[in-house]
Amino acid sequence: MDLKETYFVEFDAVPPYSFERTLHKPAGWWWSTPDEVFENGICWTETRFNGELLGLKFWSSGTMQEPRIHCTVYSKGKVGASEKLGITRMVKRALKTEEDLTEFYKLSQKDDVLRGVVKDLYGIHTVGWPELFPALILAVTLQMAPMKRSNQMMDLLIKNFGDQACFDGRTLQYWPSAESIAASTVEELKTKAKLGYRAANLKAIAEALKQEFPTMDELWSMKPEEAKKRLLSLQGIGDYSAELVMPRMGFPLDVWSAKIFSVLFFGKAPEKPREATLALKRVAKKRRGRWRGYAFVYVLNDLPKLSERVDVDLTQF
């Protein structure tokens, strides 16, 4: 699918805002699609708005203390004035450009772990998903699987069921739509994407999203507890997946991260990581409150330097 330049928008962000490290995390995390490209301070990526595929090109001309972000939007057809406003709102919210980190940084100065991490990664903002279904695909493919296996499932889903767009001289692959997965059979998903038991769950989720399930925009308008409750109603979505997907990210512990935070909170890795998650969540909520999601992201993006400070190789897990 060829996309044409539709409109350009620029906006400020609440400082400090490190554009490069927010869009291109030190740990290598991507924002919207595994196929997005970040080169020379420019990010090319994709998303959907009202079901239509969009190409996005981001860059910054500002500084961390005076951030100015530019975005060119590419689409197949014309985009009306109201749609432009909606796309801009979606992008700004997903990039967390209006989130003030003053309270988080003040909290970090009283925390032995966060103090050094914040110094290393000053200016990084967490990001949210611009649309819901890709976030749910990620959550489902991460369940009970090593990263190599998860990447295999995601790659096959995008290759066999996803979309491809060409814009600004780039060709990028993007996640399948809920419509595409809902129209597929469970056997197709098992065979072509190696999903195993997850195939039935992903198809059920896609079908639910086609009905009356809230959009990401609507989830943003809810209190975090209500948004999580709605996500938990989806087949195959448990506590970990819901906290990974919800707009205001919680503390989504899996086996890997549970080991890391057990060392940081209790001084040793747990014998049974899954059984340790409730205790870890309680400590995180008590110590970091509503900023525990930020603490989660900052810690996991600073493991090499943090390992040196705590004298434990946190990258071994």
Coordinates of C-alpha atoms in Angstrom, one line a residue:
M1 CA 0.0 0.0 0.0
D2 CA 1.4 3.4 -1.0
L3 CA 0.8 6.2 1.4
K4 CA 1.0 9.9 0.5
E5 CA 2.0 12.9 2.6
T6 CA -1.2 14.2 4.1
Y7 CA -0.3 16.8 6.7
F8 CA 2.4 18.1 9.0
V9 CA 2.1 19.0 12.7
E10 CA 4.5 20.1 15.3
F11 CA 4.1 20.4 19.1
D12 CA 6.0 20.9 22.3
A13 CA 6.5 18.4 25.1
V14 CA 6.7 19.0 28.9
P15 CA 10.4 19.1 29.7
P16 CA 12.6 17.3 30.4
Y17 CA 11.8 15.2 27.3
S18 CA 14.5 13.2 25.6
F19 CA 13.0 12.6 22.1
E20 CA 15.6 10.1 21.0
R21 CA 15.7 7.9 24.1
T22 CA 11.9 8.1 24.5
L23 CA 11.3 6.9 20.9
H24 CA 14.3 4.6 20.8
K25 CA 14.8 3.1 24.3
P26 CA 18.3 2.1 25.4
A27 CA 17.1 -1.5 25.8
G28 CA 16.0 -1.5 22.2
W29 CA 12.3 -1.4 22.7
W30 CA 10.3 -0.1 19.7
W31 CA 7.2 2.1 20.0
S32 CA 4.5 1.0 17.6
T33 CA 5.8 -1.8 15.4
P34 CA 8.9 -4.0 15.4
D35 CA 9.6 -2.9 11.9
E36 CA 9.9 0.8 12.7
V37 CA 13.2 2.5 11.8
F38 CA 15.2 5.1 13.9
E39 CA 18.1 6.6 12.0
N40 CA 19.9 9.9 12.5
G41 CA 17.3 11.2 15.0
I42 CA 14.4 10.4 12.7
C43 CA 11.7 7.7 13.4
W44 CA 9.6 6.1 10.7
T45 CA 6.7 4.1 12.0
E46 CA 3.1 3.2 11.5
T47 CA -0.3 3.0 13.3
R48 CA -4.0 2.9 12.5
F49 CA -6.6 5.5 13.0
N50 CA -10.3 4.7 12.6
G51 CA -9.1 1.5 10.9
E52 CA -7.0 3.2 8.3
L53 CA -3.2 2.6 8.1
L54 CA -1.0 5.7 8.6
G55 CA 2.7 6.3 8.1
L56 CA 4.4 8.5 10.6
K57 CA 7.7 10.3 10.4
F58 CA 9.0 11.9 13.7
W59 CA 12.0 14.1 14.5
S60 CA 12.9 16.8 17.0
S61 CA 14.4 20.2 16.5
G62 CA 14.4 21.1 20.1
T63 CA 16.4 20.2 23.2
M64 CA 15.6 18.2 26.3
Q65 CA 14.6 21.3 28.1
E66 CA 12.8 22.9 25.1
P67 CA 11.5 20.0 23.2
R68 CA 9.9 20.6 19.8
I69 CA 8.6 17.5 18.0
H70 CA 7.7 17.4 14.3
C71 CA 5.5 14.8 12.7
T72 CA 4.6 14.2 9.1
V73 CA 1.5 12.0 8.5
Y74 CA 1.1 9.8 5.5
S75 CA -2.2 8.2 4.5
K76 CA -3.9 6.5 1.5
G77 CA -6.7 9.1 1.2
K78 CA -7.6 12.5 2.4
V79 CA -7.8 13.3 6.1
G80 CA -10.4 15.8 7.3
A81 CA -9.9 18.5 9.9
S82 CA -11.5 16.6 12.7
E83 CA -9.4 13.5 11.8
K84 CA -6.3 15.5 11.9
L85 CA -7.1 16.7 15.4
G86 CA -7.8 13.1 16.5
I87 CA -4.6 11.8 15.0
T88 CA -2.6 14.6 16.6
R89 CA -4.2 13.9 20.0
M90 CA -3.5 10.2 19.7
V91 CA 0.1 10.7 18.8
K92 CA 0.8 13.2 21.6
R93 CA -0.9 11.0 24.2
A94 CA 0.9 7.9 23.1
L95 CA 4.3 9.7 23.2
K96 CA 3.4 11.1 26.7
T97 CA 4.4 14.6 25.6
E98 CA 2.1 16.2 28.2
E99 CA 3.2 14.1 31.2
D100 CA 5.1 16.1 33.9
L101 CA 7.8 14.0 35.6
T102 CA 8.6 16.4 38.4
E103 CA 6.9 14.2 41.0
F104 CA 8.6 11.1 39.8
Y105 CA 12.1 12.7 39.8
K106 CA 11.4 14.1 43.3
L107 CA 10.5 10.6 44.5
S108 CA 13.6 9.1 42.9
Q109 CA 15.9 11.2 45.0
K110 CA 14.7 9.3 48.1
D111 CA 15.1 5.9 46.5
D112 CA 18.6 4.3 46.4
V113 CA 17.8 2.3 43.2
L114 CA 16.0 5.0 41.2
R115 CA 18.4 7.8 42.1
G116 CA 21.2 6.5 39.9
V117 CA 18.8 5.2 37.2
V118 CA 17.2 8.6 36.8
K119 CA 20.5 10.2 36.5
D120 CA 21.5 7.8 33.7
L121 CA 18.2 8.1 31.8
Y122 CA 17.1 11.6 32.6
G123 CA 14.4 12.9 30.2
I124 CA 13.0 9.5 29.1
H125 CA 9.2 9.3 29.1
T126 CA 7.3 6.0 28.9
V127 CA 5.1 5.6 25.8
G128 CA 1.6 4.3 25.3
W129 CA 0.2 2.3 22.4
P130 CA -1.5 4.5 19.8
E131 CA -4.1 1.7 19.2
L132 CA -5.3 -1.3 21.2
F133 CA -5.1 -4.5 19.1
P134 CA -1.3 -4.5 18.5
A135 CA -0.8 -4.1 22.3
L136 CA -3.0 -7.1 22.9
I137 CA -1.1 -9.1 20.2
L138 CA 2.2 -8.3 22.0
A139 CA 0.7 -9.3 25.4
V140 CA -0.6 -12.6 24.0
T141 CA 2.6 -13.6 22.3
L142 CA 4.7 -12.8 25.4
Q143 CA 2.7 -15.1 27.6
M144 CA 4.6 -18.2 28.9
A145 CA 7.3 -18.0 26.2
P146 CA 11.0 -17.1 26.0
M147 CA 11.7 -14.0 24.0
K148 CA 13.0 -16.0 20.9
R149 CA 9.6 -17.8 20.8
S150 CA 7.6 -14.6 21.2
N151 CA 9.6 -12.9 18.4
Q152 CA 8.9 -15.8 16.2
M153 CA 5.1 -15.6 16.7
M154 CA 5.1 -11.8 16.3
D155 CA 7.2 -12.0 13.1
L156 CA 4.9 -14.7 11.6
L157 CA 1.7 -12.8 12.5
I158 CA 3.0 -9.6 10.8
K159 CA 4.3 -11.5 7.8
N160 CA 1.2 -13.6 7.2
F161 CA -1.6 -11.5 8.5
G162 CA -0.3 -8.0 8.7
D163 CA -0.1 -5.0 6.4
Q164 CA 2.7 -3.3 4.5
A165 CA 3.0 0.4 3.6
C166 CA 5.4 2.4 1.5
F167 CA 6.0 6.1 2.4
D168 CA 8.8 8.6 2.3
G169 CA 11.0 6.0 0.6
R170 CA 10.5 3.4 3.3
T171 CA 8.6 0.1 3.2
L172 CA 7.4 -1.0 6.7
Q173 CA 5.4 -4.0 7.9
Y174 CA 2.6 -3.5 10.4
W175 CA 0.5 -5.6 12.8
P176 CA -2.6 -7.4 11.6
S177 CA -5.9 -5.7 12.1
A178 CA -8.5 -7.2 14.4
E179 CA -10.7 -7.7 11.3
S180 CA -7.9 -9.8 9.7
I181 CA -7.5 -12.1 12.7
A182 CA -11.2 -12.4 13.3
A183 CA -11.6 -13.6 9.7
S184 CA -8.9 -16.2 10.1
T185 CA -9.5 -19.7 11.5
V186 CA -7.8 -20.9 14.7
E187 CA -6.0 -23.6 12.6
E188 CA -4.7 -20.9 10.3
L189 CA -3.3 -19.0 13.2
K190 CA -1.7 -22.1 14.7
T191 CA -0.2 -23.2 11.4
K192 CA 0.9 -19.8 9.9
A193 CA 1.9 -18.0 13.1
K194 CA 2.9 -21.0 15.4
L195 CA 0.6 -19.6 18.1
G196 CA -0.4 -22.9 19.6
Y197 CA -3.1 -22.5 22.3
R198 CA -2.8 -18.7 22.0
A199 CA -4.5 -18.9 18.6
A200 CA -8.0 -19.3 20.1
N201 CA -7.4 -16.5 22.6
L202 CA -6.2 -14.1 19.9
K203 CA -9.1 -14.8 17.6
A204 CA -11.6 -14.3 20.5
I205 CA -9.9 -11.0 21.4
A206 CA -10.1 -9.8 17.8
E207 CA -13.8 -10.8 17.7
A208 CA -14.5 -8.9 20.9
L209 CA -12.8 -5.8 19.6
K210 CA -15.1 -5.8 16.6
Q211 CA -18.2 -5.6 18.9
E212 CA -18.6 -3.1 21.7
F213 CA -15.2 -3.2 23.4
P214 CA -13.7 0.2 24.3
T215 CA -11.1 1.7 22.0
M216 CA -7.7 2.8 23.3
D217 CA -9.1 6.3 23.3
E218 CA -12.0 5.2 25.5
L219 CA -9.7 3.3 27.8
W220 CA -7.7 6.5 28.3
S221 CA -10.8 8.3 29.6
M222 CA -11.3 5.6 32.3
K223 CA -9.8 5.3 35.7
P224 CA -6.9 2.9 35.6
E225 CA -8.8 0.3 37.7
E226 CA -11.8 0.4 35.3
A227 CA -9.5 0.1 32.2
K228 CA -7.8 -2.9 33.7
K229 CA -11.1 -4.5 34.6
R230 CA -12.3 -4.2 31.0
L231 CA -9.1 -5.7 29.6
L232 CA -9.3 -8.6 32.1
S233 CA -12.7 -9.4 30.6
L234 CA -11.0 -10.5 27.3
Q235 CA -10.3 -14.2 26.8
G236 CA -6.7 -15.0 27.7
I237 CA -5.8 -11.7 29.2
G238 CA -4.7 -11.9 32.8
D239 CA -3.1 -9.5 35.3
Y240 CA 0.3 -9.3 33.6
S241 CA -1.2 -8.8 30.1
A242 CA -3.7 -6.2 31.3
E243 CA -1.0 -4.1 33.1
L244 CA 1.2 -4.3 30.0
V245 CA -1.6 -3.0 27.7
M246 CA -3.5 -0.5 29.9
P247 CA -2.9 3.2 28.9
R248 CA -1.3 4.1 32.3
M249 CA 1.0 1.1 32.5
G250 CA 1.0 -0.8 35.8
F251 CA 3.8 -3.1 37.0
P252 CA 3.7 -5.9 34.5
L253 CA 5.9 -8.6 36.0
D254 CA 6.9 -11.7 34.2
V255 CA 9.4 -14.4 35.2
W256 CA 12.3 -12.3 33.9
S257 CA 11.4 -9.0 35.5
A258 CA 10.3 -10.7 38.7
K259 CA 13.9 -12.0 39.2
I260 CA 15.4 -8.6 38.6
F261 CA 13.0 -6.7 41.0
S262 CA 13.4 -9.5 43.6
V263 CA 17.1 -8.8 43.7
L264 CA 16.5 -5.0 44.0
F265 CA 13.7 -5.3 46.6
F266 CA 14.8 -8.3 48.6
G267 CA 18.4 -8.9 47.8
K268 CA 18.1 -12.2 46.0
A269 CA 16.4 -13.9 43.1
P270 CA 13.3 -15.9 44.0
E271 CA 13.2 -19.7 43.7
K272 CA 9.7 -19.4 42.3
P273 CA 9.4 -16.1 40.4
R274 CA 5.7 -16.4 39.5
E275 CA 4.8 -16.8 43.2
A276 CA 6.9 -13.8 44.1
T277 CA 4.9 -11.4 41.9
L278 CA 2.2 -10.4 44.4
A279 CA 4.8 -9.4 47.1
L280 CA 6.8 -7.5 44.5
K281 CA 3.7 -5.6 43.4
R282 CA 2.9 -4.6 46.9
V283 CA 6.4 -3.3 47.5
A284 CA 6.4 -1.4 44.2
K285 CA 3.0 0.2 45.0
K286 CA 4.1 1.2 48.5
R287 CA 7.5 2.6 47.4
R288 CA 6.7 4.1 44.0
G289 CA 2.9 4.6 44.1
R290 CA 1.4 5.7 40.8
W291 CA 4.9 6.1 39.4
R292 CA 5.7 2.3 39.6
G293 CA 5.2 1.9 35.8
Y294 CA 7.9 4.6 35.3
A295 CA 10.2 2.9 37.8
F296 CA 9.7 -0.4 35.9
V297 CA 10.7 1.1 32.5
Y298 CA 13.6 3.1 33.9
V299 CA 15.1 0.1 35.7
L300 CA 14.8 -2.3 32.7
N301 CA 16.4 0.2 30.4
D302 CA 19.4 0.7 32.7
L303 CA 20.4 -2.8 33.7
P304 CA 24.1 -2.7 32.7
K305 CA 24.9 0.4 34.8
L306 CA 22.5 -0.6 37.6
S307 CA 24.3 -4.0 37.8
E308 CA 27.5 -2.2 38.5
R309 CA 25.9 -0.2 41.3
V310 CA 24.3 -3.1 43.1
D311 CA 27.2 -5.5 42.4
V312 CA 24.8 -8.1 40.8
D313 CA 24.7 -9.0 37.1
L314 CA 21.0 -8.2 36.5
T315 CA 21.5 -9.0 32.8
Q316 CA 22.0 -12.7 33.5
F317 CA 18.3 -13.4 33.9

